[in-house]
CSV table of C-alpha atoms in Angstrom, one decimal:
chain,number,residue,atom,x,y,z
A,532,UNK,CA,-13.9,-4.0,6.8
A,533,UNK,CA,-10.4,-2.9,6.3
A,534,UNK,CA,-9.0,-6.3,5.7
A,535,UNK,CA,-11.8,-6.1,2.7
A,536,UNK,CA,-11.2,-3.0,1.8
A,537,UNK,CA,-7.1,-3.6,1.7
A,538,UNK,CA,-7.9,-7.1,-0.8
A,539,UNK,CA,-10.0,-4.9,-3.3
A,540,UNK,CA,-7.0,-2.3,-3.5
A,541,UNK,CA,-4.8,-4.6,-3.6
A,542,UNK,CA,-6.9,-6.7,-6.6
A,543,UNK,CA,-6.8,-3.2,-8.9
A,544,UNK,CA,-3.2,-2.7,-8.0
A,545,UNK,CA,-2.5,-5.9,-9.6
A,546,UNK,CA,-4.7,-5.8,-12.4
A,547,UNK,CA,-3.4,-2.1,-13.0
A,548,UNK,CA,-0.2,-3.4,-14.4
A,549,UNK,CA,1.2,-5.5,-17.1
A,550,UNK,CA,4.5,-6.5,-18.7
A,551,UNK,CA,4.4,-5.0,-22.0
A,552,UNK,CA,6.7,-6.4,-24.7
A,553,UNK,CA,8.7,-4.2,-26.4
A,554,UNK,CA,9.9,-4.4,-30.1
A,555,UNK,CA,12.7,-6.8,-30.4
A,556,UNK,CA,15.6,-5.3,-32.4
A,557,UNK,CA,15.1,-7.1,-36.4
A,558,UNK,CA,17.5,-9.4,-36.2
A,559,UNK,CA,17.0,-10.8,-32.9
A,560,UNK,CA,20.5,-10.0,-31.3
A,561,UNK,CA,21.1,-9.3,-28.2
A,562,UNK,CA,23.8,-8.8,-25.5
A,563,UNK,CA,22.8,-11.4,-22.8
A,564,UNK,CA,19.4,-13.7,-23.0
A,565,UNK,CA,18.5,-15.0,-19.8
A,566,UNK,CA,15.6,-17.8,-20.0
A,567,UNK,CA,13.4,-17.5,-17.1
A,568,UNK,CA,12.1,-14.5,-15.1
A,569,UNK,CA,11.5,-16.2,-11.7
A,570,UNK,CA,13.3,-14.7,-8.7
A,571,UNK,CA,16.3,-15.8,-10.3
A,572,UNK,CA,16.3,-14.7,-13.9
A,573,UNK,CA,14.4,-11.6,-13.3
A,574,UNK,CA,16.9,-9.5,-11.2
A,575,UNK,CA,19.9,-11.0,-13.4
A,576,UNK,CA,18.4,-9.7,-16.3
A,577,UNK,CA,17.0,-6.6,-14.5
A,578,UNK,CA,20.0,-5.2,-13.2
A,579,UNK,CA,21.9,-6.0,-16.3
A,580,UNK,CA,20.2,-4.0,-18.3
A,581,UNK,CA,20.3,-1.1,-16.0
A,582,UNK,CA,24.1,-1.6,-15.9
A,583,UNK,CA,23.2,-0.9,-20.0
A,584,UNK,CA,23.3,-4.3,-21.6
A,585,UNK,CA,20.9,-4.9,-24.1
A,586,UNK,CA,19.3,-8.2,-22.5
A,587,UNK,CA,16.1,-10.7,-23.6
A,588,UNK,CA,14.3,-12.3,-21.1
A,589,UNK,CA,12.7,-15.1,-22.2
A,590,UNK,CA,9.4,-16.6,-19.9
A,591,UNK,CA,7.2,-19.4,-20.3
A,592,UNK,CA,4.4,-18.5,-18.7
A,593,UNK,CA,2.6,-15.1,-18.7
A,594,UNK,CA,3.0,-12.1,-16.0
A,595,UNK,CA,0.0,-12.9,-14.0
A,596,UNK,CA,-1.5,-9.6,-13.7
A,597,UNK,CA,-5.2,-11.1,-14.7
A,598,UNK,CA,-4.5,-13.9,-11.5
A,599,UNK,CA,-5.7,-13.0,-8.4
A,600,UNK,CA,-4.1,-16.1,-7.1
A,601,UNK,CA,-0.7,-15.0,-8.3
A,602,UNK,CA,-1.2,-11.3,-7.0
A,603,UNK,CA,-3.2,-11.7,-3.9
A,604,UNK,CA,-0.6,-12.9,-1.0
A,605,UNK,CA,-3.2,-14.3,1.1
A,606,UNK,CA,-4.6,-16.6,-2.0
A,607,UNK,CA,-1.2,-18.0,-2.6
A,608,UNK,CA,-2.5,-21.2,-1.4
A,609,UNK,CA,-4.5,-21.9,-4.4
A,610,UNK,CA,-1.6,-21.2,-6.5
A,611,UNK,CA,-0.4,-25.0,-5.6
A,612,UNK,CA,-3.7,-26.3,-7.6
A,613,UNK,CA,-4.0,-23.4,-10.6
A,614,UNK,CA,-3.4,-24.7,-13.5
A,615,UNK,CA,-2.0,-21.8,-15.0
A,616,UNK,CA,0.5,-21.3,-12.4
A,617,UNK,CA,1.9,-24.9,-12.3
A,618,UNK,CA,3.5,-26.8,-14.4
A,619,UNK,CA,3.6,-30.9,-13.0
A,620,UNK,CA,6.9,-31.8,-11.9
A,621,UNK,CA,7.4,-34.8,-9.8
A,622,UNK,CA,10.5,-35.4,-7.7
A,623,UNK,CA,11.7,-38.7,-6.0
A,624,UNK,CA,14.9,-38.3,-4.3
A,625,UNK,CA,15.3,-41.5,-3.4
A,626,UNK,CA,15.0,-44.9,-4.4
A,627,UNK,CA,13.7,-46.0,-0.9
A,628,UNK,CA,10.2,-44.5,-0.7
A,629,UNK,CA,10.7,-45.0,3.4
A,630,UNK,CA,13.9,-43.0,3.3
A,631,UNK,CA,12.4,-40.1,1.2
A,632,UNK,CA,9.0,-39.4,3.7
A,633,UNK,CA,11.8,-39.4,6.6
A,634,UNK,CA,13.7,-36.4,4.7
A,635,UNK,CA,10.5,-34.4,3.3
A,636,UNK,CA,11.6,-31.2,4.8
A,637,UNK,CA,11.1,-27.5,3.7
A,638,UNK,CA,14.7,-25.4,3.7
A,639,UNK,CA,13.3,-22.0,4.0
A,640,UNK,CA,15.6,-19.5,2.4
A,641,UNK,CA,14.7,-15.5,2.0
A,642,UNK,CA,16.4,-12.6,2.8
A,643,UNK,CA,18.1,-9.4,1.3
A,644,UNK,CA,18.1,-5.8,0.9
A,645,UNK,CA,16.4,-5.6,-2.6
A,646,UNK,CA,13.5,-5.2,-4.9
A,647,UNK,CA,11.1,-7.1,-2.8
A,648,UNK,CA,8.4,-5.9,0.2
A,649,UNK,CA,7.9,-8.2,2.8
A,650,UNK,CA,6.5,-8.1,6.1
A,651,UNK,CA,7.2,-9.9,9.1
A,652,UNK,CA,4.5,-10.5,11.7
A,653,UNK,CA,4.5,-9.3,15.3
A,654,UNK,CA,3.5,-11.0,18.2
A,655,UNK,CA,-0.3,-9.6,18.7
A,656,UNK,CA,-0.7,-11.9,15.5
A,657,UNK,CA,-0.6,-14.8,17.9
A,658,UNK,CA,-3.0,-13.2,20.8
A,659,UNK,CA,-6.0,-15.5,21.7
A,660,UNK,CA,-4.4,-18.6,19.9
A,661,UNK,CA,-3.6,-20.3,22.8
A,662,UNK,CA,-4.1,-23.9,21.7
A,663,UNK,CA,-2.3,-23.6,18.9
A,664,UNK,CA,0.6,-21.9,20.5
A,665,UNK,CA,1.2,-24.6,23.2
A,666,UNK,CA,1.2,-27.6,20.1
A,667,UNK,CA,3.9,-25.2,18.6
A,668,UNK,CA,5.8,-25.0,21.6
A,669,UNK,CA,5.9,-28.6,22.0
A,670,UNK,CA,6.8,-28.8,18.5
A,671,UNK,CA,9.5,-26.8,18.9
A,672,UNK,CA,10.9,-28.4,22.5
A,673,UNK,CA,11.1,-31.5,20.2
A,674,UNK,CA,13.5,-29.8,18.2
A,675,UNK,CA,15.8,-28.7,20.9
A,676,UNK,CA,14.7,-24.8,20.4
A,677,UNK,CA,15.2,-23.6,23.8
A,678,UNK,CA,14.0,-20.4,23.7
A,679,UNK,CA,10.5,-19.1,24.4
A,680,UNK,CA,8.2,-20.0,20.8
A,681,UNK,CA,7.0,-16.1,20.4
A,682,UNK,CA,10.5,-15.7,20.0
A,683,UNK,CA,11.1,-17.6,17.0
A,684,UNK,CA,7.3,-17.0,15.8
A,685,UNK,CA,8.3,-13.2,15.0
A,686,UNK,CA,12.1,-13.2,14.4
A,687,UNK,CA,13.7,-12.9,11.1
A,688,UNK,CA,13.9,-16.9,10.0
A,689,UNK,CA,16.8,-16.2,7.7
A,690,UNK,CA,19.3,-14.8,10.7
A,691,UNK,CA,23.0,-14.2,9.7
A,692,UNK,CA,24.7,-17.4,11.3
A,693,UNK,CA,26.8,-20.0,9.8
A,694,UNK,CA,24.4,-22.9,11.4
A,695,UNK,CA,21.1,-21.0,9.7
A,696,UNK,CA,20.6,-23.4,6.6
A,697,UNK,CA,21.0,-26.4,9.3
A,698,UNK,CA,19.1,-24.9,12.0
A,699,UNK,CA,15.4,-26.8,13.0
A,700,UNK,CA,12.4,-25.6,14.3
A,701,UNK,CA,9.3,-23.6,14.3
A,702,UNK,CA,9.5,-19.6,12.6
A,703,UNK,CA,7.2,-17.6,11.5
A,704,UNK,CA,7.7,-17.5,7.3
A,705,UNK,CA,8.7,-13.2,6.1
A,706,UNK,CA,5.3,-12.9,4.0
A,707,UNK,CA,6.7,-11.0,0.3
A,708,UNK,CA,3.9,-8.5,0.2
A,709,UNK,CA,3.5,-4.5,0.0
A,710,UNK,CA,1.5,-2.1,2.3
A,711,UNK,CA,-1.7,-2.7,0.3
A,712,UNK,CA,-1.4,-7.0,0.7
A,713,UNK,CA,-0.5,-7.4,-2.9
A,714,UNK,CA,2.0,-9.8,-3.7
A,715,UNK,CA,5.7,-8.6,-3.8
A,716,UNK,CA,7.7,-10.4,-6.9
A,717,UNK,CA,10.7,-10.3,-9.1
A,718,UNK,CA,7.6,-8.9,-11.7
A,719,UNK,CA,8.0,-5.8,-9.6
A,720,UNK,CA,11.2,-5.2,-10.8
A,721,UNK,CA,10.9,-6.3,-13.7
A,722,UNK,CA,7.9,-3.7,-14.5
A,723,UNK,CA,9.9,-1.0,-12.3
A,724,UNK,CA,12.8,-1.3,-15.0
A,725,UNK,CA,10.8,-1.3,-18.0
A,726,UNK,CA,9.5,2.0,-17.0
A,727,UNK,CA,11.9,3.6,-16.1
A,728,UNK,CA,12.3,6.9,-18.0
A,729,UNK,CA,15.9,6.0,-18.6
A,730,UNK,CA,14.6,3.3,-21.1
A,731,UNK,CA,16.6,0.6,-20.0
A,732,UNK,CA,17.6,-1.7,-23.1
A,733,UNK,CA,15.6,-4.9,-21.6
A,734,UNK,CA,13.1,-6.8,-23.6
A,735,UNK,CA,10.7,-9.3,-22.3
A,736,UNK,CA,9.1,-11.8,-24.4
A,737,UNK,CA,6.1,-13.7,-22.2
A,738,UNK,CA,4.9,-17.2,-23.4
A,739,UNK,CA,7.6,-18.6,-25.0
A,740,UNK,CA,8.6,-21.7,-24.7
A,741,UNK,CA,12.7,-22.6,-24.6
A,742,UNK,CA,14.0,-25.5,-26.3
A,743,UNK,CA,17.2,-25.3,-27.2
A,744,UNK,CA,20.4,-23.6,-26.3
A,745,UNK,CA,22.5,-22.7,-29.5
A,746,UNK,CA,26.4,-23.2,-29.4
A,747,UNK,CA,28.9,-21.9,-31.4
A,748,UNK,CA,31.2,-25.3,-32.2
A,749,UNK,CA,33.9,-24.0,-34.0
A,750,UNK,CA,35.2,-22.4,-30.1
A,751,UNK,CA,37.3,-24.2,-27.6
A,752,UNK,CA,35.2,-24.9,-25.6
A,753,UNK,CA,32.1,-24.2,-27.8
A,754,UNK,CA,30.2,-21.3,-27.0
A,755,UNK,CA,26.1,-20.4,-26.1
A,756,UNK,CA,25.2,-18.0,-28.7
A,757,UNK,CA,21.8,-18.4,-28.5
A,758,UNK,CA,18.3,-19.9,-27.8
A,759,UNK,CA,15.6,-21.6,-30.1
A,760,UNK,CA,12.5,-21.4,-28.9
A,761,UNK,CA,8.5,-21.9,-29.8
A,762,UNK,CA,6.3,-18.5,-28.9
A,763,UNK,CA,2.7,-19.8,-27.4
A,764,UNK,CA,1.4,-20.9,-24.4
A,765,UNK,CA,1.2,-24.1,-22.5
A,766,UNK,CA,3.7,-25.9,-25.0
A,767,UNK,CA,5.6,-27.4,-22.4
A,768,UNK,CA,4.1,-31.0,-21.5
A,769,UNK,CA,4.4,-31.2,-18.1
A,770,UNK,CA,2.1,-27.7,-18.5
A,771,UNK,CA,-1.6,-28.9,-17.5
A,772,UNK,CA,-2.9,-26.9,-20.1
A,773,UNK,CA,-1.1,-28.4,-23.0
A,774,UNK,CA,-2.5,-29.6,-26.1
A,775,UNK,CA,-1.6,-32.2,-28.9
A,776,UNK,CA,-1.8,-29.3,-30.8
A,777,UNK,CA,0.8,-28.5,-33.4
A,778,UNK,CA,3.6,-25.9,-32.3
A,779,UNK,CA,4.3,-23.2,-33.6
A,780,UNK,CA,6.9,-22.1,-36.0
A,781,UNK,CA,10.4,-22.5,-34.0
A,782,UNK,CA,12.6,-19.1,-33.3
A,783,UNK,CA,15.6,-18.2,-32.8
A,784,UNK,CA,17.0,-15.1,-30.5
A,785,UNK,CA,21.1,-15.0,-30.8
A,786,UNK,CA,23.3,-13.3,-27.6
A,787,UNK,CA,26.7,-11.5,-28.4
A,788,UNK,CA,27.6,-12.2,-24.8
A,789,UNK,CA,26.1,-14.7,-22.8
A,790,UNK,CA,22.9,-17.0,-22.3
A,791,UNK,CA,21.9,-17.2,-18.5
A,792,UNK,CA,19.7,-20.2,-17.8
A,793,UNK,CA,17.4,-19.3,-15.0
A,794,UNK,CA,14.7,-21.9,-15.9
A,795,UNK,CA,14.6,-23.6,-12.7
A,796,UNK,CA,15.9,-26.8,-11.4
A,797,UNK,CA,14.1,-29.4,-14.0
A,798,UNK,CA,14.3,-26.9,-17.1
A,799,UNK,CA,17.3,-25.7,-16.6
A,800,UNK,CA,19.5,-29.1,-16.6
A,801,UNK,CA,17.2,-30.3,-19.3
A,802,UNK,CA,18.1,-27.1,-21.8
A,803,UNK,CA,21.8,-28.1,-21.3
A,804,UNK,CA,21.0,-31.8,-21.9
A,805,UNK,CA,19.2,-31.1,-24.9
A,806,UNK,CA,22.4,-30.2,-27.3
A,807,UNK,CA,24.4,-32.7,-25.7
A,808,UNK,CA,26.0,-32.0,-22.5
A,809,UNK,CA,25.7,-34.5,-20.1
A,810,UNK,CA,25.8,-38.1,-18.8
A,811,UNK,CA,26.0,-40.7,-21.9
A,812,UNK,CA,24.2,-43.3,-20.6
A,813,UNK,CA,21.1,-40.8,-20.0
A,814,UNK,CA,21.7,-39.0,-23.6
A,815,UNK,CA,21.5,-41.6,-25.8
A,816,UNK,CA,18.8,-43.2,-23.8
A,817,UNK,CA,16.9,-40.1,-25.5
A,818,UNK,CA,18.5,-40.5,-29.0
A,819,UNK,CA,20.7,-37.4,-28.1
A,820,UNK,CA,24.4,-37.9,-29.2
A,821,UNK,CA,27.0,-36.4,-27.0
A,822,UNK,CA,28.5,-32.8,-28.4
A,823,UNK,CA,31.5,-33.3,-26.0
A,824,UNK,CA,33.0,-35.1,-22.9
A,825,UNK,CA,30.4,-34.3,-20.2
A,826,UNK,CA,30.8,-32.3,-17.4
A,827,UNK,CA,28.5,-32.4,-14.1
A,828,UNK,CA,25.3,-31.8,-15.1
């Protein structure tokens, strides 16, 4: 009953609140723009503009407030099949198909003092699961963990050590939720800066896709002043809600300072690609000519 009880707060919690867009300054500028407000982009653009930059983050996708999937922790499961909070990226790392089912690993990384709630189960979690606790020990004797497996099921998997991004075996993941089982995110903050009665100077501008980042050629190096960009929905094609649909009429948001890519490790490369910057054999086989001599991309 109280496990109920905890979901249905939990599901008014999230539906309570909503990033609400506030009104762009006419022309558009802005000190930084960071493209992406995942739990990268969010807190860089967060704590910018509470250090009093005037900053635009730009997101593809909307908050999620209406998504019990994306706010309910224990629902997080179905977020690997919801099409509105997936986009269809496919990755081979290696040629050798063999060779890339022997290294399908996950590298867990979490930890800080910050903006997120998390929890960390104890070890009356595990009471009465016997079975599955001797397969997990064996588990982890196969991995050379020597000491006893409730001992790494409720200790902090991202320990201080020099060896911890290396380290094998079998932990116990740090759930990101609060006291009332509602998912913990970088939307937390960014809602939590937005209002604040200090009126931070931060804008967010939900369901817009980025396509280009703007330079400034006549620099040495040239310089990102700012981002085009097409404001709808499910533009992107890898997006399973796409359309052949016609886009939209393209903007453009200009940045005094700096543009921040946060778009993730496919969208991010491919936004610097797009003007130009990169390998020439993979540019022109797109039909993009080379702005200048490439650097690691």
């Amino acid at each position: 009953m109280h496990a109920i009880l905890g979901f249905l707060l939990a599901l008014c919690a999230a539906m309570a609140l909503c990033i609400t867009e506030r009104t762009k300054p006419a022309d558009n500028v802005h000190g930084y723009i960071v493209v992406g407000g995942g739990p990268g982009g969010a807190p860089v653009a967060c704590n910018l503009a509470r250090a009093g930059h005037s900053v635009l983050l730009m997101e593809a996708g909307d908050d999620g407030s209406m998504n019990t999937n994306s706010q309910i922790a224990s629902l997080y499961a179905n977020g690997f099949t919801d099409p509105k909070l997936r986009w269809d990226f496919f990755a081979r790392n290696h040629d050798n198909d063999k060779r890339t089912l022997q290294h399908n690993q996950l590298v867990w990384r979490h930890g800080f003092t910050g903006y997120l709630d998390t929890v960390q189960g104890n070890a009356s979690i595990w009471h009465g699961h016997d079975d599955l606790i001797s397969i997990l020990q064996s588990i982890s004797a196969s991995l050379n963990q020597t000491h006893p497996i409730l001992q790494s099921l409720t200790s902090v998997v991202n320990f201080l050590s020099p060896a911890r991004d290396k380290t094998q075996g079998v932990f116990s993941p740090t759930i990101h939720t609060d006291p009332r089982l509602r998912r913990s995110s970088s939307r937390d903050y960014i809602l939590s800066t937005l209002s604040d009665e200090k009126t931070y100077p931060l804008h967010c501008q939900l369901n817009t896709l980025a396509t280009r980042v703007l330079f400034d050629n006549a620099t040495s190096p040239p310089r990102a002043t700012g981002i085009s960009y097409l404001p709808a929905p499910d533009l992107y094609r890898a997006d399973p809600l796409s359309t052949s649909s016609p886009p939209p009429t393209e903007g453009i948001a200009y940045a005094r300072k700096e543009v921040i890519l946060s778009a993730g490790s496919f969208n991010s490369p491919q936004l610097v690609k797009l003007p130009g910057i990169g390998p020439r054999r993979e540019l022109q086989s797109f039909g993009i000519p080379r702005s200048w001599p490439t650097t690691p991309v």
